[in-house]
Short mmCIF file of C-alpha atoms in Angstrom, two decimals:
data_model
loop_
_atom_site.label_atom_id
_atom_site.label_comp_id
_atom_site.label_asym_id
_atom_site.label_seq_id
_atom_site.Cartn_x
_atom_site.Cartn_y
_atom_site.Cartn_z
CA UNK A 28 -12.39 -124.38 -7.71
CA UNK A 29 -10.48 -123.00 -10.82
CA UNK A 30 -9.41 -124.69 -13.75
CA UNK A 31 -5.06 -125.53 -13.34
CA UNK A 32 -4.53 -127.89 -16.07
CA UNK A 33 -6.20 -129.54 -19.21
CA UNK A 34 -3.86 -132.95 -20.29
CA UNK A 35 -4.55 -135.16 -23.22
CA UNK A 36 -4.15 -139.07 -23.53
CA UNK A 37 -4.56 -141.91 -25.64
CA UNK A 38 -6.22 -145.27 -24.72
CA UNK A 39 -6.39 -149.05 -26.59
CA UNK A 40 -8.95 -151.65 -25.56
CA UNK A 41 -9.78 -154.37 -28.04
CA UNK A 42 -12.97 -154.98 -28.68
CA UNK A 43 -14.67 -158.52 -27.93
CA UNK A 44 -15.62 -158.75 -31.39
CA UNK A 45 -15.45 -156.66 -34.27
CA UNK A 46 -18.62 -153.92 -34.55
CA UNK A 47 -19.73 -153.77 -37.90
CA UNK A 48 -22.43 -151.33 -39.48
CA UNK A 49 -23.57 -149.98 -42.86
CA UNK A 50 -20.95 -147.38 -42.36
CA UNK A 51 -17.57 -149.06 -40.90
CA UNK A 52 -15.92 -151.94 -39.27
CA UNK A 53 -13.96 -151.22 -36.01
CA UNK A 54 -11.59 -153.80 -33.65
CA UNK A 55 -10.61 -151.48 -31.37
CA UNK A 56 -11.62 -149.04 -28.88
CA UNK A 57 -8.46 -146.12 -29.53
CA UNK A 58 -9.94 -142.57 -27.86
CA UNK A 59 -8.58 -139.14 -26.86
CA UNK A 60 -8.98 -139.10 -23.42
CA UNK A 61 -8.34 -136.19 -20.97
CA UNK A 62 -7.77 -135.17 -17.17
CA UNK A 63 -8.66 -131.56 -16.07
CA UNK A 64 -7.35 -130.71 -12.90
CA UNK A 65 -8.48 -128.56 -10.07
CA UNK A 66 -6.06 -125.45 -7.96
CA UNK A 67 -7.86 -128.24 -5.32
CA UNK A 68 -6.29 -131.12 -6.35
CA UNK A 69 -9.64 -133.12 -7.80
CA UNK A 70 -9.38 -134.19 -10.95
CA UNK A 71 -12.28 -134.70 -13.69
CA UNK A 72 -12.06 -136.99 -16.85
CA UNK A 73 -13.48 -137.29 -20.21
CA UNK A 74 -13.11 -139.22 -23.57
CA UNK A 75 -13.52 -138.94 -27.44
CA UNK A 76 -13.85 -141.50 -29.88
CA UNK A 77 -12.66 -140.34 -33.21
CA UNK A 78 -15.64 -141.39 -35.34
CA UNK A 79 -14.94 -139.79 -38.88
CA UNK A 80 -17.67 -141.31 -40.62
CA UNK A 81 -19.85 -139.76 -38.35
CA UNK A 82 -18.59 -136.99 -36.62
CA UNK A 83 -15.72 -136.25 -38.57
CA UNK A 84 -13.73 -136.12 -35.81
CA UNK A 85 -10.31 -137.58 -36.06
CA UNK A 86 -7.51 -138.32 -33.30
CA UNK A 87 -5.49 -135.56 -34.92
CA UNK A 88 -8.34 -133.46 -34.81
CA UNK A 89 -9.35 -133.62 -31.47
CA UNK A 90 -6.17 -133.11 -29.87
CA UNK A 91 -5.67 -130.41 -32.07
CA UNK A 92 -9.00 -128.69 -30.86
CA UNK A 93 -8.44 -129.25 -27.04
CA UNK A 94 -4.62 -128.59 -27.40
CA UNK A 95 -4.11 -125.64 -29.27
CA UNK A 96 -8.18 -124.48 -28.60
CA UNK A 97 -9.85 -125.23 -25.68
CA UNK A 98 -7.32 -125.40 -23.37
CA UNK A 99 -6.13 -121.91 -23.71
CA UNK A 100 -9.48 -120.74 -23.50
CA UNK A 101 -10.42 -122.35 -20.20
CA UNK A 102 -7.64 -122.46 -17.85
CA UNK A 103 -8.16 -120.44 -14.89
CA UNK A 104 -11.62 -120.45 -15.12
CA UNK A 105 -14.28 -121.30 -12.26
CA UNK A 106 -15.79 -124.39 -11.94
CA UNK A 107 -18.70 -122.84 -10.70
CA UNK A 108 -19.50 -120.55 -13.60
CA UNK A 109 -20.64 -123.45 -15.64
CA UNK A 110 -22.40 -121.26 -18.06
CA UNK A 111 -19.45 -119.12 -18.68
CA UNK A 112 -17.19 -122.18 -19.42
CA UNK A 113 -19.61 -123.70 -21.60
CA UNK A 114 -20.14 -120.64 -23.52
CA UNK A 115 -16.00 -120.20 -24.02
CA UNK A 116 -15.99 -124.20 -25.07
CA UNK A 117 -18.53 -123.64 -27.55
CA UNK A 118 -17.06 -120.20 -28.71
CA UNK A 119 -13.38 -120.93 -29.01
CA UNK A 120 -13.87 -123.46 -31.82
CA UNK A 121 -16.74 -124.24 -34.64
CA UNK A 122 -17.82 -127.79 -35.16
CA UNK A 123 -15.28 -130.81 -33.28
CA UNK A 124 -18.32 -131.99 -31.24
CA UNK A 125 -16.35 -134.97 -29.69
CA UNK A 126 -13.38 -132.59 -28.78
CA UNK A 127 -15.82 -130.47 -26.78
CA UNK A 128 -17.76 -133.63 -25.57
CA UNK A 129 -14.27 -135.12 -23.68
CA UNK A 130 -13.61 -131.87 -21.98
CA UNK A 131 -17.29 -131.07 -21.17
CA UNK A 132 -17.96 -134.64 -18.96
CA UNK A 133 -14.67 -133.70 -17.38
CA UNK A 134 -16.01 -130.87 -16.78
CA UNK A 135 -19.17 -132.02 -15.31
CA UNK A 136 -17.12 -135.08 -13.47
CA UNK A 137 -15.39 -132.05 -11.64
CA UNK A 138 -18.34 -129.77 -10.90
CA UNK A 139 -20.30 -132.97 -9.29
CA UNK A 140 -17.16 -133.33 -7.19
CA UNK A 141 -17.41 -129.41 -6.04
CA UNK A 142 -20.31 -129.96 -4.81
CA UNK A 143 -19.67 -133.95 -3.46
CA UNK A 144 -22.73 -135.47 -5.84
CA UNK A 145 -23.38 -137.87 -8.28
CA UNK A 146 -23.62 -135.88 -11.30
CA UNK A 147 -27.02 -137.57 -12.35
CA UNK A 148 -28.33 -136.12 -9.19
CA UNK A 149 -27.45 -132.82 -10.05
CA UNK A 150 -28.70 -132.46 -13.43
CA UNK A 151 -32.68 -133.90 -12.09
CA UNK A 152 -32.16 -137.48 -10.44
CA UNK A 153 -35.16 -139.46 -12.12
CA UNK A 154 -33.85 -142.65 -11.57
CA UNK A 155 -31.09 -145.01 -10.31
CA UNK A 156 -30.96 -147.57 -12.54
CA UNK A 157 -31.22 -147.97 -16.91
CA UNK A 158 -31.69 -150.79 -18.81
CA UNK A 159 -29.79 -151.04 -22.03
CA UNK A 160 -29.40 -152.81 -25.27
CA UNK A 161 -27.09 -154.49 -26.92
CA UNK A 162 -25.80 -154.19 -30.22
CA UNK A 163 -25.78 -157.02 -32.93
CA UNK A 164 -23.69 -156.01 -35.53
CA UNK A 165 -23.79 -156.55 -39.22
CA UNK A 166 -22.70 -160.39 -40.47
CA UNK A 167 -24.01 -163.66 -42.22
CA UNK A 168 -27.48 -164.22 -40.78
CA UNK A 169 -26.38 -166.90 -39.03
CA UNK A 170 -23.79 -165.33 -36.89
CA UNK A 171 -26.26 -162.63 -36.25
CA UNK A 172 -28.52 -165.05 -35.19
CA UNK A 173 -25.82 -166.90 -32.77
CA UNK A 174 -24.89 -163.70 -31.51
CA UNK A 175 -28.55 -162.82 -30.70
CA UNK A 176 -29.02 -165.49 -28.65
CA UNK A 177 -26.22 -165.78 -27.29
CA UNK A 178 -27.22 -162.07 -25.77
CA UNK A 179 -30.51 -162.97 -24.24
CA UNK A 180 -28.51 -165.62 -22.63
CA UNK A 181 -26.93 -163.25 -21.10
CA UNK A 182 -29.92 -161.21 -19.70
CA UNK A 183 -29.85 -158.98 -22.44
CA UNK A 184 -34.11 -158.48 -23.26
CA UNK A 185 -33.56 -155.54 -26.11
CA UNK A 186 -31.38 -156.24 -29.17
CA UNK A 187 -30.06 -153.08 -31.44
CA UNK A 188 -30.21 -154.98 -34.86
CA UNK A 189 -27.81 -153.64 -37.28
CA UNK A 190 -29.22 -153.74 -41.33
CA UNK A 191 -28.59 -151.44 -44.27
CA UNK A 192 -26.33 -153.05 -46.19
CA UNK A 193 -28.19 -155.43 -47.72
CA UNK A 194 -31.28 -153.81 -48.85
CA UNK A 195 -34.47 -156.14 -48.78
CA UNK A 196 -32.52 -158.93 -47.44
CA UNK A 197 -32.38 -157.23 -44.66
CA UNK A 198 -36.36 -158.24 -44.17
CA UNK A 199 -35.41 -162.04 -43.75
CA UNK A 200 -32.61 -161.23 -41.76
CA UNK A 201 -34.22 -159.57 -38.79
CA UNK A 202 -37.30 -162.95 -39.17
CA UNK A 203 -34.77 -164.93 -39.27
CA UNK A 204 -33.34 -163.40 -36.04
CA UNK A 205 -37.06 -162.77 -34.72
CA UNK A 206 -37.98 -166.54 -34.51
CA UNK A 207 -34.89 -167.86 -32.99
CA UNK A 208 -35.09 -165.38 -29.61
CA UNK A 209 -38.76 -165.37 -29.70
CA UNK A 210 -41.77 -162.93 -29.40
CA UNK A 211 -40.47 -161.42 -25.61
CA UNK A 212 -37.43 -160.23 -26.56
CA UNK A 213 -37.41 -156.10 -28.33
CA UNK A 214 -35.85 -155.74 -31.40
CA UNK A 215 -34.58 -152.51 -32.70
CA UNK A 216 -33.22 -152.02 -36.36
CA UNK A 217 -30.35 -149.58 -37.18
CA UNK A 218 -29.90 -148.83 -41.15
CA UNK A 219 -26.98 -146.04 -40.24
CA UNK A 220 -28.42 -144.02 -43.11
CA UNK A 221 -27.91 -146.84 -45.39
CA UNK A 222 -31.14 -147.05 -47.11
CA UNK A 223 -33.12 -144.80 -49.59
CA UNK A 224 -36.54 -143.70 -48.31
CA UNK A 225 -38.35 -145.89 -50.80
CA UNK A 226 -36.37 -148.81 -49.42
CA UNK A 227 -36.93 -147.94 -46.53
CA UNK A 228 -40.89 -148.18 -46.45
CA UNK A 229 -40.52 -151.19 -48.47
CA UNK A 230 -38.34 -152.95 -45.83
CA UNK A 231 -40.10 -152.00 -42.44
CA UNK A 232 -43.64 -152.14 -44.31
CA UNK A 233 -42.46 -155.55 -44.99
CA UNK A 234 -41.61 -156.12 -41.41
CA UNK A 235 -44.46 -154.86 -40.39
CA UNK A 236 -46.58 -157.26 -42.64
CA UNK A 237 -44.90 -160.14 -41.13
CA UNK A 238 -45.32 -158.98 -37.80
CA UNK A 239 -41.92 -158.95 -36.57
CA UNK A 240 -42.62 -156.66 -34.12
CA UNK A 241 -39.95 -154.04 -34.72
CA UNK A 242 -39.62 -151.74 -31.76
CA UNK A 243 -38.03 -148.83 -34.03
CA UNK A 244 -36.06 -148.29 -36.24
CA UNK A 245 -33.12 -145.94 -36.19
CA UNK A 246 -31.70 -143.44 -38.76
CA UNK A 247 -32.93 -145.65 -42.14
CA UNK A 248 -31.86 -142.93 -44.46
CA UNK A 249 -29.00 -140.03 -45.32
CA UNK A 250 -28.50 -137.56 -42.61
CA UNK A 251 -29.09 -134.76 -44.33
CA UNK A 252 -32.62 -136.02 -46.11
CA UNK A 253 -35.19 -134.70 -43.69
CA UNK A 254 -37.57 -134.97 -46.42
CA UNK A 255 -36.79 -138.64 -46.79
CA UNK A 256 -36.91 -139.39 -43.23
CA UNK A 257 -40.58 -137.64 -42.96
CA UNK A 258 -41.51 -139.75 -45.87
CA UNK A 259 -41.14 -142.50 -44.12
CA UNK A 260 -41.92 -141.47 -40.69
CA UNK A 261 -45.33 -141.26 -42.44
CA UNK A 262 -46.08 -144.01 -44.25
CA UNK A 263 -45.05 -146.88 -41.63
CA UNK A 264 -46.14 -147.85 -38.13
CA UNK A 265 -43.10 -148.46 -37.13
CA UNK A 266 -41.67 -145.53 -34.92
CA UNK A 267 -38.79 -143.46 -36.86
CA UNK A 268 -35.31 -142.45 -34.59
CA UNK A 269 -32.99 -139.68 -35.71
CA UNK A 270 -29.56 -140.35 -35.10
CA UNK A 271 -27.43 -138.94 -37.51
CA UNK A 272 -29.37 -136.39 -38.23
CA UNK A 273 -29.55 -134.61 -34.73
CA UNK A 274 -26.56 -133.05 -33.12
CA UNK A 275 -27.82 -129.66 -31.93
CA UNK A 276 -30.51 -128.27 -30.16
CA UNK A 277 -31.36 -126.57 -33.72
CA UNK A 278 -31.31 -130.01 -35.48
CA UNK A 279 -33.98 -131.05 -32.78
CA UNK A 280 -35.99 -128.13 -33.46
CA UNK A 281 -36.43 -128.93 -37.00
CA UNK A 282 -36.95 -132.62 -36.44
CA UNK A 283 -40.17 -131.78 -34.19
CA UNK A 284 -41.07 -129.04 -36.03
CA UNK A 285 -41.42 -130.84 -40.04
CA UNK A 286 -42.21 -133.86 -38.20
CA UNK A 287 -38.87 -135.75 -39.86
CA UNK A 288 -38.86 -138.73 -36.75
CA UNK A 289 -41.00 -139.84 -33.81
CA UNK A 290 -37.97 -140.25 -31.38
CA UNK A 291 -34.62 -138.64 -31.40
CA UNK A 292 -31.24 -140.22 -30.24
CA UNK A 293 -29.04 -138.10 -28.33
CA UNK A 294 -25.14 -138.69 -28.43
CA UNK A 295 -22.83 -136.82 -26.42
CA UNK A 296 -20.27 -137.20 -28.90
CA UNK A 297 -22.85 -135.57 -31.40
CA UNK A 298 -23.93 -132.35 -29.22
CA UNK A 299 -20.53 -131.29 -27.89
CA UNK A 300 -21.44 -132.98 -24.38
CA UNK A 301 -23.73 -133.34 -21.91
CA UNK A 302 -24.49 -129.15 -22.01
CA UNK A 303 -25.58 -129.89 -25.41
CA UNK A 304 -27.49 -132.81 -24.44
CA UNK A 305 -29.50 -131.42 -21.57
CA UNK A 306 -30.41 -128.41 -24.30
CA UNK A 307 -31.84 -131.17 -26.55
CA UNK A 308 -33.56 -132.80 -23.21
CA UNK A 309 -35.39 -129.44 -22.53
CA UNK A 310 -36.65 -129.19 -26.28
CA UNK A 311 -38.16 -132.72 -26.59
CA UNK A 312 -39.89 -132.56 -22.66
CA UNK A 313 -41.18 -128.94 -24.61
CA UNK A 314 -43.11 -131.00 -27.45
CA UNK A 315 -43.77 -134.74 -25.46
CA UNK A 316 -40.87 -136.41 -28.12
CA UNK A 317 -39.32 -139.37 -26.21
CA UNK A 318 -35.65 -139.25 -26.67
CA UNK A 319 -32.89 -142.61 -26.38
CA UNK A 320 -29.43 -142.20 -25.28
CA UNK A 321 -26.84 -143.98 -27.42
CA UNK A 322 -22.83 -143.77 -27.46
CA UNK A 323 -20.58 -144.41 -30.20
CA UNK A 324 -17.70 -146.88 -29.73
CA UNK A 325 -17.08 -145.71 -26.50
CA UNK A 326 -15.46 -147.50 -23.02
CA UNK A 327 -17.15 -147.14 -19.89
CA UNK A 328 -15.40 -143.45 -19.34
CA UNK A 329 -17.58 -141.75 -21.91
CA UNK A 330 -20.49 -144.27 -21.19
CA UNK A 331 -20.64 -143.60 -17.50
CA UNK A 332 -20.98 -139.66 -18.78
CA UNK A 333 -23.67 -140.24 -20.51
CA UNK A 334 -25.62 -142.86 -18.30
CA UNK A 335 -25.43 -140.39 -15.51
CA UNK A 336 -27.17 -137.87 -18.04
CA UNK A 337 -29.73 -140.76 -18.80
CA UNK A 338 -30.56 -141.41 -15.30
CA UNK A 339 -31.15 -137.73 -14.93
CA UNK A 340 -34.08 -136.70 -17.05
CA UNK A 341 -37.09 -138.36 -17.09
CA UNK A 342 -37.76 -137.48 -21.40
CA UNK A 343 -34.62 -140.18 -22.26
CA UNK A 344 -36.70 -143.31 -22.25
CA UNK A 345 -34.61 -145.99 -23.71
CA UNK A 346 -30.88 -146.20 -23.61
CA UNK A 347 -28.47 -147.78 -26.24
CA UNK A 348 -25.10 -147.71 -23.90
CA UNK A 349 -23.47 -151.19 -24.50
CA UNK A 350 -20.09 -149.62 -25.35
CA UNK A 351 -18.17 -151.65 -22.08
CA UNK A 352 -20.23 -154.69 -22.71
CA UNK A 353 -18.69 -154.84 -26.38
CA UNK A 354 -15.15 -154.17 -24.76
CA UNK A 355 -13.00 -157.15 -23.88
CA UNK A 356 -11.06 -155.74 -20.79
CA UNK A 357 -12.82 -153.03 -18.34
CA UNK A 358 -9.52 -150.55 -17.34
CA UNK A 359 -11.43 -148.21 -15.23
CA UNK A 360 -12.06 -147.75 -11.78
CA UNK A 361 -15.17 -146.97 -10.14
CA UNK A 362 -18.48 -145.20 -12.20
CA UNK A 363 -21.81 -146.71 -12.57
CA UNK A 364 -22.04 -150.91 -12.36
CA UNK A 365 -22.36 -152.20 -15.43
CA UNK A 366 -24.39 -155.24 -15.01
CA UNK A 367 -25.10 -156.73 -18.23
CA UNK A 368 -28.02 -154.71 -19.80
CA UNK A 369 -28.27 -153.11 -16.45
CA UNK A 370 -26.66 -149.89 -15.39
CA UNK A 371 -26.92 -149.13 -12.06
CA UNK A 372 -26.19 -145.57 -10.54
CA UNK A 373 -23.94 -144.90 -6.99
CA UNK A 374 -23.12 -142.20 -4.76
CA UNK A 375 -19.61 -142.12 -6.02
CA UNK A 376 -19.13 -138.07 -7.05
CA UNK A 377 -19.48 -136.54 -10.15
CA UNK A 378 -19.32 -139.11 -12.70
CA UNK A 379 -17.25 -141.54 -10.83
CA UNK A 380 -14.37 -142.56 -12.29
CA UNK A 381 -11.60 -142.42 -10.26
CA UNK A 382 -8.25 -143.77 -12.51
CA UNK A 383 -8.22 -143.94 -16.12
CA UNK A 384 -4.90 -146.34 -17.85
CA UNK A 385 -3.48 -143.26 -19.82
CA UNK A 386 -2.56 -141.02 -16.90
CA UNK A 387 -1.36 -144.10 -14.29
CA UNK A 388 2.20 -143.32 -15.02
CA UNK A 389 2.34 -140.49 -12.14
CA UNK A 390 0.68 -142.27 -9.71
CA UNK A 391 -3.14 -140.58 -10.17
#
């Protein structure tokens, strides 16, 4: 099965309600999305979110890199020789992690479909079914409140708080949010880098004081301030996630190794796919560090990539993959069922999706 054609798209799904962090406001879901096509006919797809603040990936750039890049670079090439695509992808351009991350699930999409398998059964099969969060963004307490409850209503049992923007408010905002879904339901805190380290023990020390119960809490300073981050890894209970700060195998290296987190967060869109990911997987099982699988703002195309990497590996322990559940309108057809803050896993091959809205217009 060789490589015959790399095509880029564009898609638009508004978003239920606007997502909110320390870092950025967003309405809509508009991603890069691409089909790779087999000399057999399959086809495999993949998607990119440009996430500047984060990635520094923009639309521009992304097309740019699989365009004028990656393309060139791959056609022709074996499915089969996974390694030796990978290794060209990774070569034939620095950096644009979520350029590489859209052509490496379509990648992986085909290469389950060479061999007629659910991907997540190819890469280890540890399970058929995640649970996930969902995420409450960043408002007036009492809309974050409303919108809290109005989750567990819908089955939801783990809530991905988002703070930072507010500093020590942030300690009433989370009890505020704690007493009105009650003691059963998980609560995890995102700061998106948005506090200093000294705030930071201040805040969850506070937390923890008031036992609010905080499950972890996710990225609470700069990317780049390991030192910070092991700071506080050390002086609260509270377990520590790196987001931000991990998007290579290297970056998990040093995380374990100073000791800067307890738990890392693994992003496709951070590691240049799921090759990058499964890198990152091998590392933590190495040292015993428990790893959580998040997405940026991301439809169920990307999603599905990276639940099928979840369900894989037994090290990813929680999963943060309510990108279609904060989408108003589901374009897709076929992947994983997304069932509320369940994700359950079929035998549909490769990653499953079998139509995506920006390449309808000839019929595929």
């Amino acid at each position: 099965m060789k490589i015959k054609e790399i095509e880029i798209g564009e898609i638009f799904i508004p978003l239920a309600t606007p997502f909110k962090t320390a870092l950025r406001t967003v309405e809509n879901v508009e991603d890069i999305v691409v089909r790779i096509t087999a000399d057999t006919g399959e086809v495999g797809y993949g998607e990119a979110p440009p996430t500047a603040v984060i990635t520094g990936d923009t639309k521009g750039s992304v097309v740019c890199a699989v365009r004028d890049f990656i393309r060139p670079a791959l056609l022709g090439m074996e499915i089969e020789n996974m390694d030796g695509i990978m290794e060209k992808l990774h070569s034939c351009i620095q950096k644009n992690t979520s350029a590489k991350a859209c052509v490496d699930m379509a990648l992986y999409d085909l290469y389950g479909k060479r061999y007629k398998a659910p991907l997540y059964r190819l890469l280890g099969g540890y399970r058929k079914e995640l649970e996930t969060d969902l995420t409450i963004s960043v408002n007036p307490v009492g809309e974050m409140v409303r919108d809290s409850v109005a989750a567990v209503k819908r089955g939801y049992r783990i809530l991905k708080t988002k703070v930072g923007k507010e500093g020590v408010k942030d300690i009433e905002r989370i009890a505020t949010i704690r007493e009105a879904v009650g003691k059963d339901v998980k609560i995890r805190v995102d700061a998106n880098q948005g506090w200093t380290a000294k705030e930071a023990v201040r805040i969850l020390t506070a937390m923890e004081d008031r036992g609010l119960d905080i499950e972890l809490c996710e990225q609470p300073v700069k990317a780049h301030d390991l030192n910070g981050m092991r700071a506080v890894t050390q002086a609260v209970s509270t377990p520590i996630l790196a987001d931000e700060s991990v998007f290579s195998a290297e970056d998990a290296v040093e995380i374990i190794r100073t000791g800067a987190a307890d738990l890392i967060n693994i992003k496709l869109m951070k590691t240049g796919g799921i090759y990058g990911a499964l890198k990152i997987c091998a590392i933590a099982e190495t040292y015993g560090v428990e790893c959580m699988i998040g997405c940026m703002l991301e439809s169920k195309l990307a999603v599905s990539a990276a639940a099928h990497l979840a369900a894989a590996k037994g090290i990813i322990t929680r999963a943060d993959l309510d990108g279609p559940s904060l989408c108003k309108t589901d374009p897709f057809e076929g992947g994983p069922d997304f069932l509320e803050n369940r994700i359950v896993m079929n035998d549909l091959p490769g990653i499953g999706i079998q139509s995506v809205p920006a390449f309808k217009e000839d019929g595929k």
